[in-house]
Amino acid sequence: MSATTLPKSSAPASGPARGAGPAVRRSTPLRRRRSRAAWGFALPFVTLFMVFTAWPVVSSLLMSLTDIKSRDLQNPFAVNFVGLNNFKAVLSDELFWQAARNTGYFVIVGVPLVMFVALMIAVGLNTGITRAAGFFRVGYYMPVVTSIVAVAVVWRFLLARDNGLINIALSWFGIQGPNWLGDANWSMPALIMMAVWRSMGTLIVIFLAGLQGVPTSLHEAAALDGANAWQRLRNITVPTIRPTLLFGAVITGIGYLQFFEEPFVMTQGGPLNSTLSVSYYIYKQFGFGNYGIASAMSYILFLAIVLLTLIQFRLLGEHDRRPRRRPRRATAVAVSVPKAGSAR
């Protein structure tokens, strides 16, 4: 008799082999008919997506690698391949960097501000206001569906230097209001106030949906333990609706990085390019006929959006902090195997 070591985790001889792939479904006539019907219903969307989304994206990527201009549309064969020269030209453009700084200022200040204001209003609507709650919800959401032209007219009247309502209200307290839209130091804060008022309605609706999923028993237990309202908000409400906060931060950050309407209708990028955004600068480059440069700027903005989204997922996303278990190694055991030809 001799002892031969065999792994303890060896599979039995009978039964299906481990690691075998899943069974392949056989294509039946009914399954083929359903597949054709499904593709028939999806064909309109696929067609519109390929024509109006996929093809423009691919075209802009190709244009960012060429020196195409508006005059080349009649003779596309005169376009030359320039590689990454457009991206180098964009990164060496001082006006582009000023637009990038303006956009970063708008995002860094505006996103946390609108999320904080929307969360406080949502908490008040969810717990404090019981009567006419629907009226307030509709009222806060009205700016979202209001035309930007109407919003611009109202805010121009509010931010007027001499007879604006904001400066008149400040004069009641002995404060001389600034020239909101004509001063380079105050033009961006004015646009941030306008953007917060206009976009917080969407976040209020999203946060209300998340707050309704917070168990009231947790708040009642914390209140019995002596926790005040701020402690319950910080330790119970915010951690519970963390996925909702992440969703709101992502969609708001993407929208604020692409902010275009506010400077377009309010300041045209002025004064002294203090409100010039990257999207508005891209729009101007397309208007000038510099299609290659504008496409390169668009992809740089796309990379900035991806980077901001990754940072938000890193800060607000769920992280598995449990230590990873090391895989167990197969232990060897001694099994007695008779030699060939040996008598029992």
Short mmCIF file of C-alpha atoms in Angstrom, two decimals:
data_model
loop_
_atom_site.label_atom_id
_atom_site.label_comp_id
_atom_site.label_asym_id
_atom_site.label_seq_id
_atom_site.Cartn_x
_atom_site.Cartn_y
_atom_site.Cartn_z
CA MET A 1 0.00 0.00 0.00
CA SER A 2 1.29 3.46 -0.83
CA ALA A 3 -0.02 6.84 0.16
CA THR A 4 -0.76 9.22 -2.68
CA THR A 5 -1.70 12.84 -1.96
CA LEU A 6 -4.82 14.07 -3.68
CA PRO A 7 -6.36 17.55 -3.35
CA LYS A 8 -9.26 17.67 -0.99
CA SER A 9 -11.24 19.91 -3.31
CA SER A 10 -11.09 17.50 -6.26
CA ALA A 11 -14.41 17.11 -8.07
CA PRO A 12 -16.17 13.73 -8.21
CA ALA A 13 -15.94 11.69 -11.35
CA SER A 14 -19.67 11.75 -11.97
CA GLY A 15 -21.77 14.83 -12.66
CA PRO A 16 -21.19 17.87 -14.87
CA ALA A 17 -17.67 19.23 -15.08
CA ARG A 18 -16.99 22.43 -13.25
CA GLY A 19 -16.38 25.52 -15.34
CA ALA A 20 -18.62 24.31 -18.14
CA GLY A 21 -20.40 27.11 -19.93
CA PRO A 22 -24.15 27.69 -19.70
CA ALA A 23 -26.44 25.70 -21.89
CA VAL A 24 -27.10 27.33 -25.25
CA ARG A 25 -30.74 28.11 -25.92
CA ARG A 26 -32.08 26.66 -29.08
CA SER A 27 -33.64 29.15 -31.47
CA THR A 28 -37.29 28.28 -31.95
CA PRO A 29 -39.69 29.81 -34.50
CA LEU A 30 -41.61 31.55 -31.70
CA ARG A 31 -38.40 33.03 -30.31
CA ARG A 32 -37.34 34.27 -33.74
CA ARG A 33 -40.74 35.91 -34.32
CA ARG A 34 -40.54 37.66 -30.93
CA SER A 35 -37.02 38.84 -31.67
CA ARG A 36 -38.08 40.29 -35.03
CA ALA A 37 -41.06 42.01 -33.41
CA ALA A 38 -38.85 43.50 -30.67
CA TRP A 39 -36.35 44.84 -33.20
CA GLY A 40 -39.24 46.23 -35.24
CA PHE A 41 -40.46 48.24 -32.24
CA ALA A 42 -36.91 49.37 -31.42
CA LEU A 43 -36.06 50.31 -35.02
CA PRO A 44 -37.40 53.91 -34.87
CA PHE A 45 -35.34 54.70 -31.78
CA VAL A 46 -32.23 52.98 -33.17
CA THR A 47 -32.55 54.90 -36.42
CA LEU A 48 -32.97 58.27 -34.69
CA PHE A 49 -30.13 57.48 -32.28
CA MET A 50 -27.72 56.54 -35.07
CA VAL A 51 -28.62 59.56 -37.23
CA PHE A 52 -28.89 62.32 -34.62
CA THR A 53 -26.61 61.09 -31.80
CA ALA A 54 -24.07 58.45 -32.80
CA TRP A 55 -23.17 59.92 -36.18
CA PRO A 56 -22.69 63.52 -34.89
CA VAL A 57 -20.50 62.21 -32.06
CA VAL A 58 -18.31 60.24 -34.46
CA SER A 59 -18.20 63.18 -36.88
CA SER A 60 -17.14 65.59 -34.14
CA LEU A 61 -14.37 63.21 -33.11
CA LEU A 62 -13.10 63.06 -36.67
CA MET A 63 -13.37 66.85 -37.03
CA SER A 64 -11.30 67.36 -33.88
CA LEU A 65 -8.40 65.67 -35.69
CA THR A 66 -8.60 67.83 -38.82
CA ASP A 67 -8.33 71.50 -39.76
CA ILE A 68 -11.89 71.67 -41.08
CA LYS A 69 -13.53 75.08 -41.25
CA SER A 70 -16.85 76.35 -42.51
CA ARG A 71 -15.43 77.01 -45.99
CA ASP A 72 -14.44 73.35 -46.30
CA LEU A 73 -18.04 72.10 -46.23
CA GLN A 74 -18.31 72.66 -49.98
CA ASN A 75 -14.99 70.92 -50.62
CA PRO A 76 -14.47 68.30 -47.88
CA PHE A 77 -11.51 66.72 -49.69
CA ALA A 78 -9.43 69.84 -48.97
CA VAL A 79 -9.46 69.01 -45.24
CA ASN A 80 -6.11 67.99 -43.78
CA PHE A 81 -5.44 65.58 -40.92
CA VAL A 82 -3.63 67.44 -38.11
CA GLY A 83 -3.74 64.87 -35.30
CA LEU A 84 -3.68 66.42 -31.84
CA ASN A 85 -2.73 69.91 -33.01
CA ASN A 86 -6.24 71.22 -32.31
CA PHE A 87 -6.04 70.01 -28.71
CA LYS A 88 -2.63 71.65 -28.32
CA ALA A 89 -4.01 74.90 -29.72
CA VAL A 90 -6.94 74.79 -27.32
CA LEU A 91 -4.72 74.14 -24.30
CA SER A 92 -2.50 77.07 -25.26
CA ASP A 93 -5.46 79.46 -25.66
CA GLU A 94 -5.61 81.86 -22.71
CA LEU A 95 -9.25 82.72 -23.37
CA PHE A 96 -10.17 79.05 -23.15
CA TRP A 97 -8.46 78.80 -19.77
CA GLN A 98 -10.37 81.85 -18.57
CA ALA A 99 -13.60 80.18 -19.68
CA ALA A 100 -12.50 77.01 -17.88
CA ARG A 101 -11.84 78.98 -14.68
CA ASN A 102 -15.25 80.64 -14.93
CA THR A 103 -16.90 77.26 -15.43
CA GLY A 104 -15.00 75.75 -12.50
CA TYR A 105 -16.04 78.65 -10.27
CA PHE A 106 -19.65 78.20 -11.36
CA VAL A 107 -19.55 74.45 -10.60
CA ILE A 108 -17.60 74.57 -7.31
CA VAL A 109 -19.86 77.25 -5.83
CA GLY A 110 -23.14 76.45 -7.54
CA VAL A 111 -23.43 72.67 -7.12
CA PRO A 112 -22.97 72.51 -3.31
CA LEU A 113 -25.14 75.61 -2.87
CA VAL A 114 -28.09 74.34 -4.91
CA MET A 115 -27.89 70.89 -3.30
CA PHE A 116 -27.88 72.37 0.22
CA VAL A 117 -30.78 74.74 -0.50
CA ALA A 118 -32.79 72.01 -2.23
CA LEU A 119 -32.17 69.54 0.62
CA MET A 120 -33.26 72.02 3.28
CA ILE A 121 -36.43 72.88 1.37
CA ALA A 122 -37.16 69.19 0.74
CA VAL A 123 -36.77 68.37 4.44
CA GLY A 124 -39.13 71.23 5.31
CA LEU A 125 -41.72 70.08 2.78
CA ASN A 126 -41.40 66.49 3.95
CA THR A 127 -41.72 67.07 7.69
CA GLY A 128 -42.66 70.64 8.57
CA ILE A 129 -45.30 71.62 6.02
CA THR A 130 -48.43 69.46 6.10
CA ARG A 131 -51.02 71.81 4.60
CA ALA A 132 -50.81 72.92 0.96
CA ALA A 133 -47.65 70.85 0.47
CA GLY A 134 -48.59 70.22 -3.16
CA PHE A 135 -48.86 73.95 -3.79
CA PHE A 136 -45.30 74.54 -2.57
CA ARG A 137 -43.96 71.60 -4.57
CA VAL A 138 -45.50 72.92 -7.76
CA GLY A 139 -44.31 76.43 -6.96
CA TYR A 140 -40.70 75.37 -6.46
CA TYR A 141 -40.78 73.33 -9.68
CA MET A 142 -42.25 76.11 -11.83
CA PRO A 143 -38.86 77.76 -12.66
CA VAL A 144 -37.66 74.48 -14.19
CA VAL A 145 -40.37 74.49 -16.85
CA THR A 146 -40.35 78.25 -17.37
CA SER A 147 -38.81 79.62 -20.56
CA ILE A 148 -35.28 80.94 -20.15
CA VAL A 149 -36.31 84.11 -21.98
CA ALA A 150 -38.98 84.87 -19.38
CA VAL A 151 -36.55 84.05 -16.59
CA ALA A 152 -33.96 86.40 -18.10
CA VAL A 153 -36.45 89.27 -18.31
CA VAL A 154 -37.45 88.84 -14.66
CA TRP A 155 -33.88 88.56 -13.40
CA ARG A 156 -32.71 91.55 -15.43
CA PHE A 157 -35.39 93.56 -13.65
CA LEU A 158 -34.34 92.14 -10.25
CA LEU A 159 -30.62 92.78 -10.85
CA ALA A 160 -30.90 96.26 -12.37
CA ARG A 161 -28.42 98.69 -10.85
CA ASP A 162 -30.66 101.68 -10.15
CA ASN A 163 -34.21 100.40 -9.85
CA GLY A 164 -33.71 96.68 -9.33
CA LEU A 165 -35.69 95.09 -6.52
CA ILE A 166 -32.59 93.49 -4.98
CA ASN A 167 -30.71 96.80 -4.72
CA ILE A 168 -33.85 98.55 -3.46
CA ALA A 169 -34.18 95.92 -0.71
CA LEU A 170 -30.49 96.38 0.18
CA SER A 171 -30.96 100.15 0.40
CA TRP A 172 -33.51 99.64 3.18
CA PHE A 173 -30.61 98.44 5.35
CA GLY A 174 -28.24 101.18 4.24
CA ILE A 175 -26.36 98.98 1.76
CA GLN A 176 -25.56 100.27 -1.70
CA GLY A 177 -26.14 97.43 -4.14
CA PRO A 178 -23.51 96.70 -6.80
CA ASN A 179 -23.90 96.68 -10.54
CA TRP A 180 -24.70 92.97 -10.66
CA LEU A 181 -24.46 92.36 -14.39
CA GLY A 182 -22.03 95.17 -15.25
CA ASP A 183 -19.31 94.47 -12.68
CA ALA A 184 -16.84 91.67 -13.37
CA ASN A 185 -16.67 90.85 -9.66
CA TRP A 186 -20.42 90.41 -9.25
CA SER A 187 -21.60 89.08 -12.61
CA MET A 188 -20.78 85.42 -11.88
CA PRO A 189 -22.40 85.43 -8.39
CA ALA A 190 -25.50 86.93 -10.01
CA LEU A 191 -25.64 84.11 -12.55
CA ILE A 192 -25.12 81.56 -9.78
CA MET A 193 -28.10 82.98 -7.87
CA MET A 194 -30.20 82.77 -11.01
CA ALA A 195 -29.08 79.20 -11.74
CA VAL A 196 -29.75 78.03 -8.18
CA TRP A 197 -33.26 79.49 -8.25
CA ARG A 198 -33.94 77.97 -11.67
CA SER A 199 -32.59 74.44 -11.08
CA MET A 200 -33.38 73.66 -7.44
CA GLY A 201 -36.91 72.49 -8.30
CA THR A 202 -35.63 69.30 -9.91
CA LEU A 203 -33.46 68.47 -6.91
CA ILE A 204 -36.33 69.17 -4.50
CA VAL A 205 -38.51 66.60 -6.27
CA ILE A 206 -35.65 64.05 -6.29
CA PHE A 207 -34.79 64.61 -2.61
CA LEU A 208 -38.45 64.39 -1.60
CA ALA A 209 -38.64 60.97 -3.21
CA GLY A 210 -35.56 59.89 -1.27
CA LEU A 211 -36.77 61.34 2.05
CA GLN A 212 -40.00 59.39 1.86
CA GLY A 213 -37.97 56.19 2.02
CA VAL A 214 -36.32 57.08 5.35
CA PRO A 215 -37.97 55.03 8.15
CA THR A 216 -39.66 57.24 10.73
CA SER A 217 -38.79 54.71 13.43
CA LEU A 218 -35.13 55.72 13.16
CA HIS A 219 -35.97 59.37 13.83
CA GLU A 220 -38.27 58.44 16.71
CA ALA A 221 -35.60 56.25 18.32
CA ALA A 222 -32.96 58.96 17.91
CA ALA A 223 -35.32 61.59 19.37
CA LEU A 224 -35.90 59.35 22.41
CA ASP A 225 -32.12 59.11 22.84
CA GLY A 226 -31.90 62.92 22.94
CA ALA A 227 -30.75 63.68 19.37
CA ASN A 228 -31.82 67.08 18.07
CA ALA A 229 -33.04 67.86 14.56
CA TRP A 230 -29.58 68.68 13.19
CA GLN A 231 -28.07 65.48 14.60
CA ARG A 232 -30.88 63.39 13.11
CA LEU A 233 -30.39 65.09 9.77
CA ARG A 234 -26.64 64.54 9.76
CA ASN A 235 -26.51 61.01 11.18
CA ILE A 236 -29.76 59.47 9.88
CA THR A 237 -31.24 61.36 6.94
CA VAL A 238 -28.11 62.16 4.96
CA PRO A 239 -26.53 58.66 5.18
CA THR A 240 -29.85 57.02 4.31
CA ILE A 241 -30.44 59.10 1.17
CA ARG A 242 -26.79 58.99 0.09
CA PRO A 243 -27.60 57.32 -3.27
CA THR A 244 -30.20 60.03 -3.91
CA LEU A 245 -27.65 62.73 -3.11
CA LEU A 246 -25.19 61.07 -5.49
CA PHE A 247 -27.74 61.07 -8.31
CA GLY A 248 -28.59 64.72 -7.69
CA ALA A 249 -24.93 65.71 -7.57
CA VAL A 250 -24.13 63.90 -10.82
CA ILE A 251 -26.95 65.38 -12.89
CA THR A 252 -26.41 68.85 -11.41
CA GLY A 253 -22.66 68.72 -11.96
CA ILE A 254 -23.11 67.67 -15.59
CA GLY A 255 -25.61 70.45 -16.18
CA TYR A 256 -23.52 73.11 -14.48
CA LEU A 257 -20.38 72.14 -16.40
CA GLN A 258 -22.33 72.72 -19.61
CA PHE A 259 -23.99 75.95 -18.48
CA PHE A 260 -24.71 78.06 -21.53
CA GLU A 261 -28.12 79.68 -21.36
CA GLU A 262 -27.39 81.97 -18.41
CA PRO A 263 -24.46 83.88 -19.95
CA PHE A 264 -26.01 83.69 -23.42
CA VAL A 265 -29.22 85.49 -22.49
CA MET A 266 -27.96 87.63 -19.59
CA THR A 267 -24.42 88.87 -20.21
CA GLN A 268 -23.18 87.47 -23.56
CA GLY A 269 -20.07 86.34 -21.69
CA GLY A 270 -19.23 89.80 -20.31
CA PRO A 271 -18.23 92.01 -18.73
CA LEU A 272 -14.57 91.44 -19.66
CA ASN A 273 -15.30 87.73 -20.32
CA SER A 274 -16.02 87.23 -16.62
CA THR A 275 -19.06 85.02 -17.40
CA LEU A 276 -17.69 83.31 -20.49
CA SER A 277 -18.25 79.56 -20.07
CA VAL A 278 -16.64 76.70 -21.96
CA SER A 279 -19.92 75.81 -23.67
CA TYR A 280 -20.48 79.42 -24.72
CA TYR A 281 -16.90 79.61 -26.04
CA ILE A 282 -17.47 76.41 -28.03
CA TYR A 283 -20.64 77.94 -29.45
CA LYS A 284 -18.67 81.02 -30.52
CA GLN A 285 -15.98 78.89 -32.18
CA PHE A 286 -18.61 77.04 -34.18
CA GLY A 287 -20.06 80.41 -35.16
CA PHE A 288 -16.63 81.57 -36.31
CA GLY A 289 -16.38 78.45 -38.51
CA ASN A 290 -13.53 76.83 -36.55
CA TYR A 291 -15.13 73.39 -36.48
CA GLY A 292 -11.94 71.48 -35.67
CA ILE A 293 -11.06 73.72 -32.71
CA ALA A 294 -14.65 73.68 -31.42
CA SER A 295 -14.79 69.87 -31.62
CA ALA A 296 -11.54 69.57 -29.68
CA MET A 297 -12.96 71.87 -26.98
CA SER A 298 -16.08 69.72 -26.83
CA TYR A 299 -14.07 66.60 -26.09
CA ILE A 300 -12.00 68.37 -23.45
CA LEU A 301 -15.28 69.38 -21.80
CA PHE A 302 -16.44 65.76 -22.07
CA LEU A 303 -13.31 64.58 -20.24
CA ALA A 304 -13.94 67.19 -17.53
CA ILE A 305 -17.48 65.86 -17.08
CA VAL A 306 -16.16 62.30 -16.76
CA LEU A 307 -13.55 63.40 -14.20
CA LEU A 308 -16.11 65.30 -12.12
CA THR A 309 -18.48 62.32 -12.17
CA LEU A 310 -15.73 59.97 -10.98
CA ILE A 311 -14.89 62.35 -8.14
CA GLN A 312 -18.55 62.51 -7.10
CA PHE A 313 -18.84 58.72 -7.13
CA ARG A 314 -15.68 58.58 -5.03
CA LEU A 315 -17.04 61.02 -2.45
CA LEU A 316 -20.71 60.02 -2.30
CA GLY A 317 -20.74 56.47 -3.64
CA GLU A 318 -21.07 53.35 -1.52
CA HIS A 319 -17.76 51.73 -0.62
CA ASP A 320 -17.35 48.17 0.63
CA ARG A 321 -15.04 48.56 3.62
CA ARG A 322 -15.06 44.90 4.60
CA PRO A 323 -11.63 43.27 4.38
CA ARG A 324 -11.22 40.95 1.47
CA ARG A 325 -10.92 37.31 2.35
CA ARG A 326 -7.96 35.44 1.02
CA PRO A 327 -8.85 32.47 -1.19
CA ARG A 328 -8.51 29.18 0.57
CA ARG A 329 -5.85 26.88 -0.73
CA ALA A 330 -6.70 23.24 -1.43
CA THR A 331 -5.31 21.13 1.40
CA ALA A 332 -3.67 17.83 0.58
CA VAL A 333 -4.80 14.67 2.38
CA ALA A 334 -3.24 11.22 2.39
CA VAL A 335 -5.30 8.55 0.66
CA SER A 336 -4.29 4.93 0.62
CA VAL A 337 -4.19 3.53 -2.94
CA PRO A 338 -3.18 -0.08 -3.55
CA LYS A 339 -0.28 -0.74 -5.88
CA ALA A 340 -0.92 -2.42 -9.16
CA GLY A 341 -0.68 -6.19 -8.90
CA SER A 342 -0.43 -6.30 -5.11
CA ALA A 343 -2.44 -8.92 -3.21
CA ARG A 344 -4.98 -7.85 -0.69
#
